[in-house]
mmCIF file of C-alpha atoms and ligand atoms in Angstrom:
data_model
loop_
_atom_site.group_PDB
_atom_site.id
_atom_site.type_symbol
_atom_site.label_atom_id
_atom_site.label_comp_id
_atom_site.label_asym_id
_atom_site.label_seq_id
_atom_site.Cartn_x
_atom_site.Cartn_y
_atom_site.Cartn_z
ATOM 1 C CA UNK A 1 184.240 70.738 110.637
ATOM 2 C CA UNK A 2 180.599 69.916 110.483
ATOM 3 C CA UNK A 3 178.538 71.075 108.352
ATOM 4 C CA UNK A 4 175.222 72.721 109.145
ATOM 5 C CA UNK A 5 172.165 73.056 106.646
ATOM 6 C CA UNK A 6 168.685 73.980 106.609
ATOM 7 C CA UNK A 7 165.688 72.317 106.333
ATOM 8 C CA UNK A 8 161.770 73.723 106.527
ATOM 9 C CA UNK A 9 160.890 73.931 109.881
ATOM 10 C CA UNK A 10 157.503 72.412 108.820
ATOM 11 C CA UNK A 11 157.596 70.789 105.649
ATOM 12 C CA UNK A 12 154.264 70.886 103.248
ATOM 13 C CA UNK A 13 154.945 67.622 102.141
ATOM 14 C CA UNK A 14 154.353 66.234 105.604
ATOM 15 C CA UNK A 15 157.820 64.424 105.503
ATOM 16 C CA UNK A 16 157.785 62.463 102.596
ATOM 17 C CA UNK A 17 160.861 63.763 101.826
ATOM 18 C CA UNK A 18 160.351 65.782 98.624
ATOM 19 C CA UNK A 19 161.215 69.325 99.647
ATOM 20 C CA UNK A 20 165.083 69.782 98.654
ATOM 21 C CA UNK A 21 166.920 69.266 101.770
ATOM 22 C CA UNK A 22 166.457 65.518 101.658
ATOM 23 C CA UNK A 23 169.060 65.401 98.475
ATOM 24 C CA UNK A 24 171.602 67.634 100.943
ATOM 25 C CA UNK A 25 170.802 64.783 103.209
ATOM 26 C CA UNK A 26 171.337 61.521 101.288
ATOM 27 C CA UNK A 27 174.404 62.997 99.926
ATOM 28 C CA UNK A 28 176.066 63.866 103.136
ATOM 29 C CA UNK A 29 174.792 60.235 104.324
ATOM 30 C CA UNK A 30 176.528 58.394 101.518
ATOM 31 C CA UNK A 31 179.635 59.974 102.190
ATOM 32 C CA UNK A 32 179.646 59.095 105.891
ATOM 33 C CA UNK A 33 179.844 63.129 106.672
ATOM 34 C CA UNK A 34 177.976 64.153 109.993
ATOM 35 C CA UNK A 35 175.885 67.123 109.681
ATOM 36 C CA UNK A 36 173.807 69.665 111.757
ATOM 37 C CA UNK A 37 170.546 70.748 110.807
ATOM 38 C CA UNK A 38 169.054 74.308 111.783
ATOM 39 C CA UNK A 39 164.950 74.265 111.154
ATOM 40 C CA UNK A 40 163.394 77.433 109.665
ATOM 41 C CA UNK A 41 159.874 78.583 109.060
ATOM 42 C CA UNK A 42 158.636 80.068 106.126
ATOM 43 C CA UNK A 43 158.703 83.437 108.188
ATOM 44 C CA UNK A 44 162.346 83.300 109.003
ATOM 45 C CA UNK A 45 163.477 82.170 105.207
ATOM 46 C CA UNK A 46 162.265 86.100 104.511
ATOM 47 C CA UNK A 47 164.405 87.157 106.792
ATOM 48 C CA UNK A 48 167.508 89.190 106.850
ATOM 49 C CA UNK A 49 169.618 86.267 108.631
ATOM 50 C CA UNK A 50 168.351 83.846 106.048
ATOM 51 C CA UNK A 51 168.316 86.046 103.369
ATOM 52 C CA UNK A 52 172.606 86.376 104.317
ATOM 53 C CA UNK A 53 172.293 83.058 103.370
ATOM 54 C CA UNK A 54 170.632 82.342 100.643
ATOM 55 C CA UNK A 55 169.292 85.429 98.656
ATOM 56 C CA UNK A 56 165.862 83.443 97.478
ATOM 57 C CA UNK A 57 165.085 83.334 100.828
ATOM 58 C CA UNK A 58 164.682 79.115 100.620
ATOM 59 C CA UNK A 59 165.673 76.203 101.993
ATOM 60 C CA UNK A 60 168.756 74.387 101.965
ATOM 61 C CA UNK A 61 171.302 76.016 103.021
ATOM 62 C CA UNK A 62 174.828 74.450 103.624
ATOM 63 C CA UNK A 63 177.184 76.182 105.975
ATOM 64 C CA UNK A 64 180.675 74.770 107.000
ATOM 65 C CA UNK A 65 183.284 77.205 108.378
ATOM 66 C CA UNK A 66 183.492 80.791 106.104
ATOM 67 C CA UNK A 67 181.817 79.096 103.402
ATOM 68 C CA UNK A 68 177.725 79.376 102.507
ATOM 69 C CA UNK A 69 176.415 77.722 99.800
ATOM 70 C CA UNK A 70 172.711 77.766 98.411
ATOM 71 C CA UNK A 71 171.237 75.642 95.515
ATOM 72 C CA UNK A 72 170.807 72.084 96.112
ATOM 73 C CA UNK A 73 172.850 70.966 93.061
ATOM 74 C CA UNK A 74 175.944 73.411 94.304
ATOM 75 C CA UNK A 75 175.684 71.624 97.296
ATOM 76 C CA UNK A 76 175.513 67.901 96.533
ATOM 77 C CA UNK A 77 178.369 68.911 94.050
ATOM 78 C CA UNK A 78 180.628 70.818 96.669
ATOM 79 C CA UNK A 79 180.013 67.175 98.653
ATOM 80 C CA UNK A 80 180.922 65.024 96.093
ATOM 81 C CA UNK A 81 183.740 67.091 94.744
ATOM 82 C CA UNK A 82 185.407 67.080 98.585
ATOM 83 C CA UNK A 83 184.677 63.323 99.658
ATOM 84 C CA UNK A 84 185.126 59.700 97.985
ATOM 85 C CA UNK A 85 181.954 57.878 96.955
ATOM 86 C CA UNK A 86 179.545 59.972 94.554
ATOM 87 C CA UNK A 87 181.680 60.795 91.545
ATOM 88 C CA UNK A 88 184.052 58.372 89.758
ATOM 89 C CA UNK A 89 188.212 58.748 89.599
ATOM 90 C CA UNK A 90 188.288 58.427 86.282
ATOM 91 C CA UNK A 91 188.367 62.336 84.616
ATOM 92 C CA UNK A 92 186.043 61.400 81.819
ATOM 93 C CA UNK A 93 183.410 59.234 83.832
ATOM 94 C CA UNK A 94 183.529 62.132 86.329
ATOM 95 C CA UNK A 95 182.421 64.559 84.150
ATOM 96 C CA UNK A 96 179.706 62.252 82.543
ATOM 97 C CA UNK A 97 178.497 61.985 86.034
ATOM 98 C CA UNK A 98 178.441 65.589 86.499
ATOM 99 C CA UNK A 99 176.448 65.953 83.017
ATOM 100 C CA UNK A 100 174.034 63.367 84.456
ATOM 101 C CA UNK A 101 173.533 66.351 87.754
ATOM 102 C CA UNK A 102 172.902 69.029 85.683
ATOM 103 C CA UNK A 103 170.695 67.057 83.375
ATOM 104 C CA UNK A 104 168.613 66.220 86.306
ATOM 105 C CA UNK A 105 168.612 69.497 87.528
ATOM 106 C CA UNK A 106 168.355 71.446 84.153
ATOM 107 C CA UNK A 107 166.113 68.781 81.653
ATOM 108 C CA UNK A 108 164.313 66.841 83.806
ATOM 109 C CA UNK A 109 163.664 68.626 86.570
ATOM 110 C CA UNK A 110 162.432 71.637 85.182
ATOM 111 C CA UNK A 111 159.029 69.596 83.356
ATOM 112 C CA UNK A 112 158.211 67.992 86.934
ATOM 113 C CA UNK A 113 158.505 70.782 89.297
ATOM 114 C CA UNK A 114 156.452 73.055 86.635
ATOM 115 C CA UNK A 115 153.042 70.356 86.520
ATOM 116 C CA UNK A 116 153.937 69.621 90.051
ATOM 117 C CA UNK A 117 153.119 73.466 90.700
ATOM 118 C CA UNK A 118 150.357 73.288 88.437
ATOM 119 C CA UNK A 119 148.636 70.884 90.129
ATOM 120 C CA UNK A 120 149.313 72.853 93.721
ATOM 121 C CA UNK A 121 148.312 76.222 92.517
ATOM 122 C CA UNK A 122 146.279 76.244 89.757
ATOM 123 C CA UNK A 123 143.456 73.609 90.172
ATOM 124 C CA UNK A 124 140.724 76.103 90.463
ATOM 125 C CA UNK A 125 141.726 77.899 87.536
ATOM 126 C CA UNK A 126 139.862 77.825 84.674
ATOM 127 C CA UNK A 127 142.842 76.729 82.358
ATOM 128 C CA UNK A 128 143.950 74.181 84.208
ATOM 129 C CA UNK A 129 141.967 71.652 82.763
ATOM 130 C CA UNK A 130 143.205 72.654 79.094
ATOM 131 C CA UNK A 131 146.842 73.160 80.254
ATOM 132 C CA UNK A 132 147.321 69.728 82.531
ATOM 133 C CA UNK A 133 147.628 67.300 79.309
ATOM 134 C CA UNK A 134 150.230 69.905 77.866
ATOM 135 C CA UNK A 135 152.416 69.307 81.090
ATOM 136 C CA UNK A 136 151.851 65.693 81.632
ATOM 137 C CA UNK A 137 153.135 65.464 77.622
ATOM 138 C CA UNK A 138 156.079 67.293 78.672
ATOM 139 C CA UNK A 139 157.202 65.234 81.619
ATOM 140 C CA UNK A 140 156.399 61.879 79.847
ATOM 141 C CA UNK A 141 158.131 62.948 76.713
ATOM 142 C CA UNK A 142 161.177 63.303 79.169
ATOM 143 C CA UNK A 143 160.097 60.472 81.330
ATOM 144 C CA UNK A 144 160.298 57.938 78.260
ATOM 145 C CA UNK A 145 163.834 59.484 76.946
ATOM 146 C CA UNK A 146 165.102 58.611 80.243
ATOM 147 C CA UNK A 147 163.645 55.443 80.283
ATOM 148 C CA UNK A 148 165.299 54.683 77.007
ATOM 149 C CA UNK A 149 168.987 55.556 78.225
ATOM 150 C CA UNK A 150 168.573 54.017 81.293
ATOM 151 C CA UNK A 151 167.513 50.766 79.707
ATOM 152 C CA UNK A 152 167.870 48.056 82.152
ATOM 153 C CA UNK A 153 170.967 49.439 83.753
ATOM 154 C CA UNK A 154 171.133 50.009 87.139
ATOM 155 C CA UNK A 155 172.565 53.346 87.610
ATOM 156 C CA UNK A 156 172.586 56.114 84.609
ATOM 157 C CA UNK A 157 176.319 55.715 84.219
ATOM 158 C CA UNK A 158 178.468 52.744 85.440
ATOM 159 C CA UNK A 159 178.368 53.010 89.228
ATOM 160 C CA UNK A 160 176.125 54.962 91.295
ATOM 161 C CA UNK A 161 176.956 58.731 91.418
ATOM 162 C CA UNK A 162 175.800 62.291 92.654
ATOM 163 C CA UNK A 163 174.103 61.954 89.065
ATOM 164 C CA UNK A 164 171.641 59.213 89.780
ATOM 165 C CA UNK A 165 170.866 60.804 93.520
ATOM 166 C CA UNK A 166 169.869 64.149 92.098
ATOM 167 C CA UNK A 167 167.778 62.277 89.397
ATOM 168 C CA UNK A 168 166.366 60.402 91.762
ATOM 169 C CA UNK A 169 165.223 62.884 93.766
ATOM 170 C CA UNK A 170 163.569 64.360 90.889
ATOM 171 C CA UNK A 171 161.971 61.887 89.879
ATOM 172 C CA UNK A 172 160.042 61.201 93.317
ATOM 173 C CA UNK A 173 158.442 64.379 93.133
ATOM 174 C CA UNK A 174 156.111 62.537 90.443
ATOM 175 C CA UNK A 175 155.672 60.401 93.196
ATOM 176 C CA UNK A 176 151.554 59.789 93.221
ATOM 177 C CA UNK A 177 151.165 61.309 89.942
ATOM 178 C CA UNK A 178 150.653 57.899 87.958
ATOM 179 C CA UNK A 179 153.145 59.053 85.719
ATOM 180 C CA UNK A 180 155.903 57.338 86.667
ATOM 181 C CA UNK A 181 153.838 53.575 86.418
ATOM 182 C CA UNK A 182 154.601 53.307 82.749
ATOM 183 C CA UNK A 183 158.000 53.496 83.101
ATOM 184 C CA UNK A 184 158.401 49.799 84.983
ATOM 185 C CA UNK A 185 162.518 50.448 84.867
ATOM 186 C CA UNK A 186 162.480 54.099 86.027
ATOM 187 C CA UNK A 187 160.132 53.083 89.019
ATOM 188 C CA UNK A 188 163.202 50.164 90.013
ATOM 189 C CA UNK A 189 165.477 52.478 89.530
ATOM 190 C CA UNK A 190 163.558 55.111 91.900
ATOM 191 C CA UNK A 191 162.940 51.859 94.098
ATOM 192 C CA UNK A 192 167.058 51.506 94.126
ATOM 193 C CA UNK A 193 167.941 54.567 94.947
ATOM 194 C CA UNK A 194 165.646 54.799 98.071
ATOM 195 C CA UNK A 195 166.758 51.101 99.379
ATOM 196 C CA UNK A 196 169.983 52.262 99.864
ATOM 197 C CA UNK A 197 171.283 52.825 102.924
ATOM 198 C CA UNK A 198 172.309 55.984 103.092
ATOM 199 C CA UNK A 199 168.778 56.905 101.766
ATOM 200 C CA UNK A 200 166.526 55.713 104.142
ATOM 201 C CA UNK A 201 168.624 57.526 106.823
ATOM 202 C CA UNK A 202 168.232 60.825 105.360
ATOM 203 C CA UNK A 203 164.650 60.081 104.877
ATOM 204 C CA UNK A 204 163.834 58.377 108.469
ATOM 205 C CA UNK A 205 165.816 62.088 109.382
ATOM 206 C CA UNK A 206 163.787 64.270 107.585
ATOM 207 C CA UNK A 207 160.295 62.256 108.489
ATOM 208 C CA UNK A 208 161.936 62.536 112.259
ATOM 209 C CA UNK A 209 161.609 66.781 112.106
ATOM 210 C CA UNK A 210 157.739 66.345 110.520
ATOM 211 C CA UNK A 211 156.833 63.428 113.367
ATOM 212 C CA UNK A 212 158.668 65.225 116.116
ATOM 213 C CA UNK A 213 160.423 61.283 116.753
ATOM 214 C CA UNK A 214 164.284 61.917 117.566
ATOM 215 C CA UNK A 215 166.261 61.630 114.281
ATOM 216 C CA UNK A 216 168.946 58.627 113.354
ATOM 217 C CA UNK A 217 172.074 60.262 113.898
HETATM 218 N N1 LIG B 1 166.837 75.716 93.044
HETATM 219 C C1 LIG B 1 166.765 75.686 94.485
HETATM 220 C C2 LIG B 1 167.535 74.470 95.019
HETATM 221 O O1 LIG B 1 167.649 73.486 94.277
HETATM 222 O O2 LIG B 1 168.044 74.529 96.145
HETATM 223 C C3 LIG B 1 165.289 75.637 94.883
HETATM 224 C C4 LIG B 1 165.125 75.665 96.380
HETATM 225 C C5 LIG B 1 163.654 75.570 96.745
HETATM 226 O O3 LIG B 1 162.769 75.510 95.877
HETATM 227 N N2 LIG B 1 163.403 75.534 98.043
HETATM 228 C C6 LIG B 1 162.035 75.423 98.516
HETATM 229 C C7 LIG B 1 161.744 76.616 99.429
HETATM 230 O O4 LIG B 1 162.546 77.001 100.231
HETATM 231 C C8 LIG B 1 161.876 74.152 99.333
HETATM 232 S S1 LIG B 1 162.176 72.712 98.348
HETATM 233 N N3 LIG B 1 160.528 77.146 99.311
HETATM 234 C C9 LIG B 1 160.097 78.235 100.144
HETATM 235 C C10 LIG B 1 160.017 79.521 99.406
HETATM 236 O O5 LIG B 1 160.446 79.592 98.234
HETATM 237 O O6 LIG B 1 159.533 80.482 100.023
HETATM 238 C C11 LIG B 1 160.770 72.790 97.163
HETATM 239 C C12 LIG B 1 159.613 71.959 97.637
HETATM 240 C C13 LIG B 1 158.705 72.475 98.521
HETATM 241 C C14 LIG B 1 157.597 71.718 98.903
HETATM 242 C C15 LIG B 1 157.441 70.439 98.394
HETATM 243 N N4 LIG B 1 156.319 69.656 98.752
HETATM 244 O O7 LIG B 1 155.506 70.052 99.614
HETATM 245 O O8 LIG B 1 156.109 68.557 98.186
HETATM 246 C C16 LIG B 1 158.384 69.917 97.524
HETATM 247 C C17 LIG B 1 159.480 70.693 97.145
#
């Protein structure tokens, strides 16, 4: 059965692919797993069809036969849980790879998307000037604690997993920030992650609904 998720009709970020479908996207592309997408506005999130859906009212979305999941994590996990190629065989390196998801999701993430929002919606306030250093502190206190694990390892544990996509994907967001220049091995590993195949087809995808071009698949 294939899958169908959502995806902003019109994203903000002009299709560089930050907004959270494009992690629904890469993982369904690294598994080989066709997918639909159905495009909503912000207008339609709020509504009763979407909010059946997701109860946030946001995008993505993942529907495939009676089941409806929300929560971009859930999602690349219900992927990776059902198909071969983003978390390992092995019962204990499986569940360090699922650690590595939720620490991208619950650790890292978390610092990013909070100055990320600072910097969208409070520019013109007059804290924000005070309250920027105290965020940037907070995401390169995390940045450099990655950086240290990580080392000069490829991946975060052994072989590429669901892990390192949803870190990934994280980690873009800082993505013109600066930040992310100090950190020479986190910026390869970024680099990694989006030369993969798999990758730049969700991205070229996403870009596709922003550009109006046909998409890849
Ligand atoms: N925890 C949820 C998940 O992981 O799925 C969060 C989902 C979420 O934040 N969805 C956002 C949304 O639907 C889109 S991705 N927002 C509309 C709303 O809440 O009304 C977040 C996002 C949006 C825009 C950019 N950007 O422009 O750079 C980046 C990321």
């Amino acid at each position: 059965m294939t899958p169908t998720i959502t995806a902003f009709e019109r994203s903000p970020d002009r299709g560089r692919g930050l907004a959270r479908d494009t992690r629904v996207r890469w993982a369904l592309e690294e598994v080989g797993q066709p997918y639909d997408v159905r495009l909503v506005s912000f207008s339609a999130m709020k509504e009763p069809a979407h909010l059946g859906l997701h109860p946030f009212g946001q995008i993505p979305t993942y529907e495939e036969g009676d089941l409806v999941l929300f929560e971009s994590g859930a999602i690349v996990f219900h992927i990776a849980a059902n198909h071969a190629g983003l978390l390992p065989d092995d019962a204990n390196a499986r569940a360090r790879a699922i650690t590595w998801m939720f620490a991208a999701l619950n650790t890292v993430e978390p610092p990013i998307f909070e100055r990320a929002l600072a910097t969208l919606m409070e520019r013109d306030k007059p804290w924000y000037e005070q309250r920027l250093p105290m965020l940037d502190d907070r995401v390169r206190g995390r940045l450099g604690e990655l950086s240290t694990r990580l080392g000069d390892a490829d991946w975060l544990d052994g072989e590429f997993s669901a892990g390192d996509l949803l870190m990934v994907t994280v980690l873009r967001r800082l993505d013109g920030s600066g930040m992310l220049e100090a950190f020479p091995n986190l910026c390869a590993y970024i680099a990694r992650g989006e030369a993969r195949p798999a990758y730049r087809r969700a991205f070229e995808d996403q870009l596709a609904v922003f550009t109006g071009a046909a998409p890849a698949n």
